């Protein structure tokens, strides 16, 4: 049946958002059709602890969440409230969960809800919206895949991915071994974190904005990156460019603007106000981030002077954004929030102002460096794939939670999943309501909502499954070949030295990296059974990186020393 503008009567294409004659916004059929796809989910929180944190009554919190559930139902999202502060029935007693309860006891409640829906032959709830930070619903912290050689100071990775797999304590081992990637996920997960200095209005304000913007309308984007990754970032954000989301900027020096991406250090905190688009609704940052409390901003490093690090984006700039928006960041610690106040966290500042969806990493993140030669192909890996595909999936019509899960699935299809790749899969977390959509107003076209109640696995279950391994190799060990064991050890050391030499030769030829001693090396096995080496090098020869920032290169090779992939820390 043809569509017509309700204002001027002009005939419209089925997927137009606005009448081209008079500009009237068009209500799409799937928005008003009672048979439109229904999203089902769980609002997951601990009401007593949340009320205590925000200095309001439990009734205030309950009424606020029930109001949100009611309003979202009118938009086709059926949430149910799961309060982990209610006494849980056990075999021999009743007890309430608290901050000391392990994550899997919280997840047991999710599994009970899923099993109940299955028994009743209902459509399962597939969206999980966690309300509160780690002090309300614990964020699981698992041992780092790179072990003690990880550059992260606490050697752990914070992740909400485990809540997608509420199968009990065995998932602790499953995520460490990589076996979790072959399990069926039950939920698309998002979290609304609350700062140490959060107030009730931070929660109520976010929920109000989410109700007002179930589909975040986007007609302007903004991108900023470190110049070491400008070509890669241009490829990652190619869809935004093709869909005309970046403005057409006047010609600027190449040190300032690459295509439609602003570069730091030239665009630093002193002049960012001249170019930063506070009216944009989609922000993409490929910059350095830090774990240190007082380095709460993103940085860029000069390609000419390695000691020239400058502040690019900082919380106050994000707070100035005027429109409901989405932020996607590749930075190390780009989504840090546990134990921080709003002023010291980009994520917490964003979520307490106008940001509705935020994608970022909890730990050191990895991505592809730009090729050295102008005619060499531009590749992507790890954070580049996850963030880029997330944006693409949302522009294709997927809600945020599904968009992230599918982005991680695509990463497996294009990558060998070893320790670094596993780190990427678990450290990138979604913040905000996972049922929210985006829509590109510039194209005057609407993507049809798409969901799948059977989420499935991150990795195709027909793929050969092996246990992830990361066995450290001593970089330098004195050997005195006086015994047979010592002679064998010396031969092994010689083989390792040869591997390191081969890799150094390739790094110099392909990337211009001068030969250097690695800071760590390990033998690895990927989830598909490929064996090889993981070698990390320090690129910060002048020790110029500010406190908490890392400038490392991580190289994956086969057992003969042939490089498979090169990644740079963000």
Coordinates of C-alpha atoms in Angstrom, one line a residue:
X1 CA 0.0 0.0 0.0
X2 CA 1.5 3.4 -0.9
X3 CA 2.4 5.9 1.8
X4 CA 1.4 9.5 1.7
X5 CA 2.6 12.5 3.8
X6 CA -0.1 13.3 6.4
X7 CA 0.6 17.0 6.0
X8 CA 0.8 17.7 2.2
X9 CA -0.3 14.4 0.7
X10 CA 2.9 13.8 -1.3
X11 CA 3.4 10.1 -2.1
X12 CA 6.4 8.6 -0.2
X13 CA 8.7 5.7 -0.5
X14 CA 8.1 3.0 2.2
X15 CA 11.4 3.8 4.1
X16 CA 11.4 7.6 4.0
X17 CA 11.8 9.3 7.3
X18 CA 10.7 12.8 6.2
X19 CA 8.6 14.1 3.4
X20 CA 10.9 15.6 0.7
X21 CA 8.3 18.2 -0.1
X22 CA 7.3 19.7 3.2
X23 CA 9.8 18.1 5.7
X24 CA 7.2 16.5 7.9
X25 CA 8.4 13.6 9.9
X26 CA 6.8 10.3 8.8
X27 CA 5.5 7.7 11.2
X28 CA 6.7 4.4 9.8
X29 CA 4.5 1.4 9.5
X30 CA 6.6 -0.7 11.9
X31 CA 6.3 2.0 14.5
X32 CA 2.5 1.9 14.6
X33 CA 1.9 -1.7 13.7
X34 CA 0.9 -3.8 16.7
X35 CA 2.6 -6.7 15.0
X36 CA 6.0 -5.0 15.0
X37 CA 8.9 -6.9 16.5
X38 CA 8.7 -7.0 20.3
X39 CA 11.9 -6.9 22.3
X40 CA 11.9 -8.6 25.6
X41 CA 14.3 -8.0 28.3
X42 CA 15.2 -7.8 32.0
X43 CA 15.9 -4.7 34.1
X44 CA 18.5 -6.1 36.5
X45 CA 19.5 -4.3 39.7
X46 CA 19.7 -4.4 43.5
X47 CA 17.0 -1.9 44.7
X48 CA 18.1 -1.7 48.4
X49 CA 21.7 -0.9 47.5
X50 CA 20.7 1.4 44.7
X51 CA 18.4 3.4 47.0
X52 CA 21.1 3.6 49.6
X53 CA 23.7 4.8 47.1
X54 CA 21.4 7.5 45.7
X55 CA 20.0 8.5 49.1
X56 CA 16.3 7.9 48.2
X57 CA 13.8 5.3 49.3
X58 CA 13.4 1.9 47.8
X59 CA 9.9 2.9 46.8
X60 CA 11.3 5.8 44.8
X61 CA 13.6 3.5 42.9
X62 CA 10.9 0.9 42.4
X63 CA 8.4 3.4 41.1
X64 CA 11.0 4.9 38.8
X65 CA 11.9 1.6 37.2
X66 CA 8.2 0.5 36.9
X67 CA 7.5 3.7 35.2
X68 CA 10.3 3.1 32.8
X69 CA 9.0 -0.4 32.1
X70 CA 5.5 0.9 31.4
X71 CA 6.8 3.6 29.0
X72 CA 9.1 1.2 27.2
X73 CA 6.2 -1.3 26.8
X74 CA 4.4 1.4 24.8
X75 CA 7.4 1.5 22.5
X76 CA 7.5 -2.3 21.9
X77 CA 10.1 -3.2 24.6
X78 CA 8.8 -5.5 27.3
X79 CA 11.0 -5.3 30.3
X80 CA 10.5 -7.2 33.5
X81 CA 12.2 -6.1 36.8
X82 CA 14.6 -8.5 38.6
X83 CA 15.6 -7.2 42.0
X84 CA 18.5 -9.1 43.4
X85 CA 17.9 -7.4 46.8
X86 CA 15.0 -9.6 47.3
X87 CA 15.7 -12.8 49.4
X88 CA 16.7 -15.7 47.2
X89 CA 15.4 -19.2 48.0
X90 CA 18.2 -21.8 48.4
X91 CA 18.0 -25.5 49.3
X92 CA 18.3 -24.9 53.0
X93 CA 17.8 -21.2 53.6
X94 CA 16.9 -17.8 52.3
X95 CA 19.6 -15.1 51.8
X96 CA 20.0 -11.8 50.0
X97 CA 22.7 -11.1 47.6
X98 CA 25.2 -8.4 48.5
X99 CA 28.4 -6.8 47.3
X100 CA 30.4 -9.8 48.4
X101 CA 28.3 -12.3 46.4
X102 CA 30.0 -13.7 43.3
X103 CA 28.7 -12.7 39.9
X104 CA 27.4 -16.2 39.2
X105 CA 24.9 -16.0 42.1
X106 CA 23.5 -12.9 40.5
X107 CA 23.5 -14.7 37.1
X108 CA 21.6 -17.6 38.6
X109 CA 18.5 -15.3 38.9
X110 CA 18.8 -14.6 35.2
X111 CA 18.9 -18.3 34.4
X112 CA 15.9 -18.9 36.6
X113 CA 13.9 -16.3 34.6
X114 CA 15.0 -17.8 31.3
X115 CA 14.1 -21.3 32.5
X116 CA 10.7 -20.1 33.7
X117 CA 9.9 -18.5 30.4
X118 CA 11.0 -21.7 28.6
X119 CA 8.7 -23.8 30.7
X120 CA 5.8 -21.5 30.0
X121 CA 6.7 -21.6 26.2
X122 CA 7.1 -17.8 26.2
X123 CA 9.4 -15.9 24.0
X124 CA 12.6 -15.6 26.0
X125 CA 13.9 -12.3 27.3
X126 CA 17.1 -11.6 25.3
X127 CA 18.0 -8.1 26.5
X128 CA 19.7 -7.6 29.8
X129 CA 19.8 -4.0 31.1
X130 CA 21.9 -3.8 34.3
X131 CA 21.1 -0.7 36.4
X132 CA 24.1 0.4 38.5
X133 CA 27.8 0.0 38.6
X134 CA 30.0 -2.7 40.1
X135 CA 28.8 -1.7 43.6
X136 CA 25.2 -2.6 42.7
X137 CA 25.6 -5.5 40.3
X138 CA 29.2 -6.8 40.3
X139 CA 31.1 -6.6 37.1
X140 CA 33.1 -9.9 36.8
X141 CA 36.9 -9.6 36.7
X142 CA 38.7 -12.4 35.1
X143 CA 42.5 -13.2 35.0
X144 CA 44.1 -11.5 32.0
X145 CA 44.7 -13.7 28.9
X146 CA 48.2 -12.5 28.8
X147 CA 48.8 -13.4 32.4
X148 CA 51.4 -11.7 34.5
X149 CA 52.9 -10.2 31.2
X150 CA 49.8 -8.1 30.6
X151 CA 50.6 -4.4 30.6
X152 CA 47.5 -3.8 32.7
X153 CA 48.7 -3.2 36.3
X154 CA 46.1 -5.4 38.0
X155 CA 46.3 -8.3 35.4
X156 CA 42.5 -8.7 35.3
X157 CA 39.8 -7.8 32.8
X158 CA 36.4 -6.3 33.8
X159 CA 33.6 -7.7 31.6
X160 CA 29.8 -8.0 31.5
X161 CA 30.1 -10.7 28.8
X162 CA 29.7 -13.4 31.5
X163 CA 26.1 -12.3 32.2
X164 CA 25.2 -13.3 28.7
X165 CA 26.1 -16.9 29.8
X166 CA 24.4 -17.5 33.1
X167 CA 25.4 -21.2 33.4
X168 CA 27.0 -21.1 36.8
X169 CA 30.5 -21.3 38.2
X170 CA 31.8 -23.4 35.3
X171 CA 31.8 -20.3 33.2
X172 CA 34.7 -18.9 35.2
X173 CA 36.9 -21.6 33.6
X174 CA 35.0 -21.5 30.3
X175 CA 35.9 -17.8 29.7
X176 CA 39.5 -18.3 30.6
X177 CA 39.9 -21.3 28.2
X178 CA 37.9 -19.7 25.4
X179 CA 35.3 -22.4 25.6
X180 CA 32.7 -19.7 26.4
X181 CA 32.8 -18.6 22.8
X182 CA 31.2 -21.9 21.8
X183 CA 28.3 -21.6 24.3
X184 CA 24.9 -20.3 23.3
X185 CA 24.5 -16.7 24.7
X186 CA 21.1 -16.0 26.4
X187 CA 21.3 -12.2 26.6
X188 CA 22.5 -9.0 24.8
X189 CA 23.9 -7.0 27.7
X190 CA 24.1 -3.3 28.5
X191 CA 24.8 -1.5 31.7
X192 CA 24.0 1.9 33.1
X193 CA 27.0 2.7 35.4
X194 CA 26.7 5.2 38.2
X195 CA 29.6 7.2 39.6
X196 CA 30.8 7.3 43.1
X197 CA 29.3 10.8 43.3
X198 CA 26.1 9.8 41.5
X199 CA 22.7 11.3 42.5
X200 CA 19.2 10.2 41.8
X201 CA 18.9 12.6 38.9
X202 CA 21.7 10.8 37.1
X203 CA 19.5 7.7 37.0
X204 CA 16.2 9.4 36.4
X205 CA 17.6 11.7 33.8
X206 CA 19.1 8.8 31.7
X207 CA 15.9 6.8 31.8
X208 CA 13.9 9.9 30.7
X209 CA 16.3 10.5 27.8
X210 CA 16.1 6.8 26.8
X211 CA 12.3 6.9 26.8
X212 CA 12.3 10.1 24.7
X213 CA 14.8 8.6 22.2
X214 CA 14.1 4.9 21.6
X215 CA 15.6 5.6 18.1
X216 CA 18.4 8.1 18.3
X217 CA 18.2 10.2 15.2
X218 CA 21.6 11.0 13.7
X219 CA 22.4 13.6 11.1
X220 CA 26.0 14.6 12.2
X221 CA 29.0 12.6 13.2
X222 CA 32.4 13.6 14.6
X223 CA 35.7 11.7 14.4
X224 CA 39.1 12.2 16.0
X225 CA 42.1 10.0 16.1
X226 CA 45.9 9.7 16.7
X227 CA 47.8 10.2 13.4
X228 CA 49.5 6.8 13.7
X229 CA 46.0 5.3 13.0
X230 CA 44.4 7.8 10.7
X231 CA 44.2 5.6 7.6
X232 CA 42.9 2.7 9.7
X233 CA 40.3 5.0 11.4
X234 CA 39.2 6.3 8.0
X235 CA 38.5 2.7 7.0
X236 CA 36.8 1.9 10.3
X237 CA 34.5 4.9 9.9
X238 CA 34.0 4.5 6.1
X239 CA 30.3 3.7 6.6
X240 CA 29.8 7.0 8.4
X241 CA 31.5 8.8 5.6
X242 CA 29.5 7.1 2.9
X243 CA 26.3 7.9 4.6
X244 CA 27.2 11.6 4.7
X245 CA 27.4 11.7 8.5
X246 CA 30.6 13.7 8.5
X247 CA 30.4 17.4 7.5
X248 CA 32.3 18.7 4.5
X249 CA 35.1 20.6 6.2
X250 CA 37.0 23.4 4.5
X251 CA 40.6 22.5 3.5
X252 CA 42.9 22.4 6.5
X253 CA 46.6 21.4 6.9
X254 CA 47.2 17.6 6.7
X255 CA 48.5 17.6 10.3
X256 CA 45.0 18.8 11.5
X257 CA 42.5 17.0 9.2
X258 CA 42.8 13.7 7.4
X259 CA 39.7 13.3 5.2
X260 CA 37.0 14.0 7.8
X261 CA 38.9 13.0 10.9
X262 CA 40.6 15.5 13.2
X263 CA 44.1 14.6 14.4
X264 CA 45.7 15.0 17.8
X265 CA 48.2 16.3 18.9
X266 CA 47.6 19.2 16.5
X267 CA 44.0 19.4 17.5
X268 CA 44.5 19.5 21.3
X269 CA 42.5 20.6 24.3
X270 CA 43.4 24.2 23.7
X271 CA 41.8 24.5 20.3
X272 CA 39.3 21.6 20.2
X273 CA 36.5 24.0 20.9
X274 CA 37.0 25.4 17.4
X275 CA 36.3 22.1 15.7
X276 CA 34.4 19.9 18.1
X277 CA 30.8 19.5 17.0
X278 CA 28.7 19.7 20.1
X279 CA 25.6 19.1 18.0
X280 CA 26.8 15.7 16.6
X281 CA 24.9 12.6 17.6
X282 CA 27.6 10.0 16.8
X283 CA 31.2 10.3 18.0
X284 CA 34.1 8.1 17.1
X285 CA 37.4 8.3 18.9
X286 CA 40.6 6.3 18.1
X287 CA 43.0 7.8 20.7
X288 CA 45.1 6.8 23.7
X289 CA 43.5 6.2 27.1
X290 CA 44.9 5.6 30.6
X291 CA 44.2 3.8 33.8
X292 CA 45.7 6.5 36.0
X293 CA 43.2 8.5 38.0
X294 CA 44.4 11.9 37.0
X295 CA 44.8 11.1 33.3
X296 CA 41.1 10.9 32.6
X297 CA 41.3 12.2 29.1
X298 CA 42.2 10.8 25.7
X299 CA 45.6 11.6 24.1
X300 CA 47.2 11.8 20.7
X301 CA 51.0 11.3 20.0
X302 CA 52.9 13.1 17.2
X303 CA 54.3 11.1 14.4
X304 CA 57.2 13.5 14.1
X305 CA 58.2 13.9 17.8
X306 CA 57.5 10.8 19.9
X307 CA 57.7 12.9 23.1
X308 CA 54.9 15.2 21.9
X309 CA 51.7 13.8 23.7
X310 CA 48.8 16.1 24.0
X311 CA 45.3 16.0 25.4
X312 CA 42.7 15.5 22.7
X313 CA 39.2 15.0 24.3
X314 CA 38.3 15.4 28.0
X315 CA 35.1 14.9 30.1
X316 CA 34.1 18.6 30.0
X317 CA 34.0 18.5 26.2
X318 CA 31.7 15.5 26.3
X319 CA 29.5 17.2 28.9
X320 CA 29.0 20.1 26.5
X321 CA 27.3 17.8 23.8
X322 CA 23.8 19.1 23.2
X323 CA 22.1 16.3 21.5
X324 CA 21.2 12.7 22.5
X325 CA 24.2 10.8 21.3
X326 CA 26.3 7.6 20.8
X327 CA 30.0 7.5 21.7
X328 CA 32.3 4.8 20.3
X329 CA 35.9 4.7 21.6
X330 CA 38.9 2.4 20.8
X331 CA 41.0 3.9 23.6
X332 CA 42.7 1.9 26.3
X333 CA 40.5 2.2 29.4
X334 CA 38.0 4.2 27.3
X335 CA 35.2 2.8 29.4
X336 CA 36.7 2.8 32.9
X337 CA 34.3 3.6 35.7
X338 CA 34.7 1.4 38.7
X339 CA 35.7 3.5 41.7
X340 CA 35.6 6.8 39.7
X341 CA 33.6 9.9 40.1
X342 CA 32.1 11.6 37.0
X343 CA 34.9 14.2 36.7
X344 CA 37.5 11.4 36.3
X345 CA 35.8 9.2 33.8
X346 CA 34.8 9.9 30.2
X347 CA 32.1 7.2 30.4
X348 CA 30.5 8.4 33.6
X349 CA 30.5 12.0 32.4
X350 CA 28.9 11.0 29.1
X351 CA 26.2 8.8 30.7
X352 CA 25.2 11.6 33.1
X353 CA 24.8 14.1 30.4
X354 CA 23.5 13.4 26.9
X355 CA 25.0 10.1 25.9
X356 CA 22.6 7.2 25.5
X357 CA 24.9 4.5 24.2
X358 CA 28.7 4.2 24.9
X359 CA 31.0 1.4 23.6
X360 CA 34.5 1.2 25.1
X361 CA 37.2 -1.0 26.6
X362 CA 37.8 -1.7 30.3
X363 CA 41.5 -2.5 29.8
X364 CA 44.4 -2.0 27.4
X365 CA 42.9 -2.2 23.9
X366 CA 44.7 -3.2 20.6
X367 CA 44.3 -2.2 17.0
X368 CA 46.0 -2.0 13.7
X369 CA 48.7 0.6 12.9
X370 CA 48.7 2.4 9.6
X371 CA 50.9 0.8 6.9
X372 CA 54.3 2.3 6.4
X373 CA 54.2 2.4 2.6
X374 CA 51.6 4.6 0.9
X375 CA 50.5 1.9 -1.5
X376 CA 50.2 -0.9 1.1
X377 CA 46.7 -2.1 2.0
X378 CA 45.0 -0.7 5.1
X379 CA 44.1 -3.5 7.5
X380 CA 42.0 -3.7 10.6
X381 CA 42.1 -5.9 13.7
X382 CA 40.7 -6.2 17.2
X383 CA 39.3 -2.9 18.4
X384 CA 39.0 -1.6 14.8
X385 CA 36.7 -4.5 13.9
X386 CA 34.6 -4.5 17.0
X387 CA 33.9 -0.7 17.0
X388 CA 33.6 -0.4 13.3
X389 CA 31.2 -3.3 12.9
X390 CA 29.2 -2.1 15.9
X391 CA 28.5 1.2 14.1
X392 CA 27.7 -0.6 10.8
X393 CA 25.3 -3.0 12.6
X394 CA 23.5 -0.2 14.3
X395 CA 23.2 1.7 11.0
X396 CA 21.8 -1.6 9.5
X397 CA 18.9 -1.5 12.1
X398 CA 20.2 -3.7 15.0
X399 CA 19.6 -2.5 18.5
X400 CA 22.7 -1.7 20.4
X401 CA 23.1 -4.9 22.4
X402 CA 22.7 -7.1 19.3
X403 CA 24.9 -4.8 17.3
X404 CA 27.8 -5.4 19.7
X405 CA 27.3 -9.2 19.9
X406 CA 27.3 -9.4 16.1
X407 CA 30.4 -7.2 15.8
X408 CA 32.2 -9.6 18.0
X409 CA 31.0 -12.5 15.9
X410 CA 32.3 -10.8 12.8
X411 CA 35.7 -10.4 14.5
X412 CA 35.9 -14.1 14.9
X413 CA 35.1 -14.6 11.2
X414 CA 38.0 -12.4 10.3
X415 CA 40.6 -13.2 13.0
X416 CA 42.4 -16.0 14.6
X417 CA 41.3 -15.9 18.3
X418 CA 44.3 -16.0 20.5
X419 CA 45.0 -14.3 23.8
X420 CA 45.0 -10.8 22.5
X421 CA 41.8 -11.3 20.4
X422 CA 40.1 -13.0 23.4
X423 CA 41.0 -9.9 25.5
X424 CA 39.3 -7.7 22.9
X425 CA 36.2 -9.9 22.8
X426 CA 35.7 -9.6 26.6
X427 CA 37.0 -6.1 27.4
X428 CA 34.6 -4.2 25.1
X429 CA 31.4 -3.5 27.0
X430 CA 28.2 -1.8 26.1
X431 CA 26.8 1.0 28.4
X432 CA 23.2 2.1 28.1
X433 CA 19.9 0.5 27.3
X434 CA 20.7 -2.4 24.9
X435 CA 17.3 -2.0 23.1
X436 CA 18.1 1.4 21.7
X437 CA 18.4 2.0 18.0
X438 CA 19.9 4.7 15.8
X439 CA 18.6 6.1 12.5
X440 CA 20.5 8.1 9.9
X441 CA 18.4 11.1 9.1
X442 CA 20.8 12.2 6.3
X443 CA 19.8 9.4 4.1
X444 CA 16.1 9.9 4.6
X445 CA 15.9 6.1 4.9
X446 CA 15.0 3.9 7.8
X447 CA 16.5 0.6 8.6
X448 CA 13.9 -2.0 9.7
X449 CA 14.4 -3.2 13.2
X450 CA 15.9 -6.7 13.3
X451 CA 16.3 -9.0 16.3
X452 CA 16.8 -12.7 16.9
X453 CA 15.5 -14.5 20.0
X454 CA 18.0 -17.3 19.4
X455 CA 21.3 -15.4 19.9
X456 CA 23.5 -18.4 19.3
X457 CA 27.3 -18.6 19.8
X458 CA 30.1 -16.1 19.2
X459 CA 32.1 -18.7 17.3
X460 CA 30.5 -21.2 14.9
X461 CA 30.1 -24.5 16.9
X462 CA 31.4 -26.5 13.9
X463 CA 34.8 -24.8 14.3
X464 CA 37.4 -27.0 15.9
X465 CA 37.6 -26.1 19.5
X466 CA 40.8 -26.0 21.5
X467 CA 41.8 -24.6 24.9
X468 CA 43.4 -21.2 24.8
X469 CA 47.0 -21.3 25.9
X470 CA 49.5 -18.6 26.7
X471 CA 52.8 -20.1 28.2
X472 CA 55.4 -17.5 29.0
X473 CA 58.9 -17.9 27.6
X474 CA 61.9 -16.4 29.6
X475 CA 63.4 -13.6 27.5
X476 CA 66.8 -14.0 29.0
X477 CA 68.0 -17.0 31.0
X478 CA 71.6 -17.9 31.9
X479 CA 72.3 -21.4 30.9
X480 CA 75.4 -23.4 31.6
X481 CA 75.2 -26.5 29.3
X482 CA 76.9 -28.9 31.6
X483 CA 74.1 -31.4 31.7
X484 CA 71.8 -32.9 29.1
X485 CA 68.9 -30.9 30.4
X486 CA 71.0 -27.7 30.2
X487 CA 72.1 -28.6 26.6
X488 CA 68.4 -29.1 25.6
X489 CA 67.6 -25.8 27.3
X490 CA 70.4 -24.0 25.4
X491 CA 69.1 -25.4 22.1
X492 CA 65.6 -24.1 22.9
X493 CA 67.0 -20.7 23.8
X494 CA 68.9 -20.6 20.4
X495 CA 65.6 -21.5 18.6
X496 CA 63.8 -18.7 20.4
X497 CA 66.5 -16.2 19.6
X498 CA 66.2 -17.2 15.9
X499 CA 62.5 -16.6 16.0
X500 CA 63.0 -13.2 17.6
X501 CA 65.5 -12.3 14.9
X502 CA 63.1 -13.3 12.1
X503 CA 60.4 -11.2 13.6
X504 CA 62.7 -8.2 14.1
X505 CA 63.7 -8.4 10.4
X506 CA 60.0 -8.4 9.3
X507 CA 59.1 -5.5 11.7
X508 CA 61.9 -3.4 10.3
X509 CA 61.1 -4.2 6.7
X510 CA 57.3 -3.8 6.9
X511 CA 56.9 -1.3 9.7
X512 CA 60.3 0.5 10.1
X513 CA 60.6 -0.7 13.7
X514 CA 64.3 -0.9 14.6
X515 CA 65.4 -4.3 16.1
X516 CA 64.8 -4.5 19.8
X517 CA 64.5 -7.0 22.6
X518 CA 60.9 -8.0 23.4
X519 CA 59.5 -7.3 26.8
X520 CA 57.6 -10.5 26.9
X521 CA 57.1 -13.6 24.8
X522 CA 54.9 -16.7 25.1
X523 CA 53.8 -19.8 23.2
X524 CA 50.1 -19.7 22.3
X525 CA 47.3 -21.9 21.1
X526 CA 44.2 -20.2 19.6
X527 CA 40.7 -21.5 20.1
X528 CA 40.9 -23.2 16.7
X529 CA 44.1 -25.0 17.6
X530 CA 46.7 -22.8 15.8
X531 CA 50.0 -22.7 17.6
X532 CA 52.4 -19.8 17.6
X533 CA 54.1 -17.0 19.5
X534 CA 52.9 -13.8 21.0
X535 CA 55.6 -11.2 21.4
X536 CA 55.3 -7.7 23.0
X537 CA 57.7 -4.8 22.3
X538 CA 57.9 -1.4 24.0
X539 CA 57.7 1.4 21.5
X540 CA 58.2 4.1 24.1
X541 CA 61.9 4.2 23.8
X542 CA 62.1 7.7 25.3
X543 CA 59.8 6.9 28.2
X544 CA 57.7 9.9 27.2
X545 CA 54.2 8.4 27.6
X546 CA 52.3 10.1 30.4
X547 CA 51.4 8.2 33.5
X548 CA 49.1 5.2 32.9
X549 CA 49.5 5.3 29.1
X550 CA 51.0 2.5 27.1
X551 CA 52.8 2.5 23.7
X552 CA 53.3 -1.2 23.0
X553 CA 53.3 -3.4 19.9
X554 CA 52.0 -7.0 20.2
X555 CA 53.0 -9.4 17.4
X556 CA 51.4 -12.8 16.7
X557 CA 53.5 -15.2 14.6
X558 CA 53.4 -18.9 13.6
X559 CA 55.9 -21.4 15.0
X560 CA 58.4 -20.5 12.4
X561 CA 58.4 -16.8 13.2
X562 CA 56.3 -15.6 10.3
X563 CA 54.1 -12.7 11.4
X564 CA 50.4 -13.2 11.4
X565 CA 49.2 -9.9 12.8
X566 CA 50.6 -6.7 14.3
X567 CA 48.7 -4.7 17.0
X568 CA 49.3 -1.4 18.7
X569 CA 48.0 -0.5 22.2
X570 CA 45.6 2.4 22.3

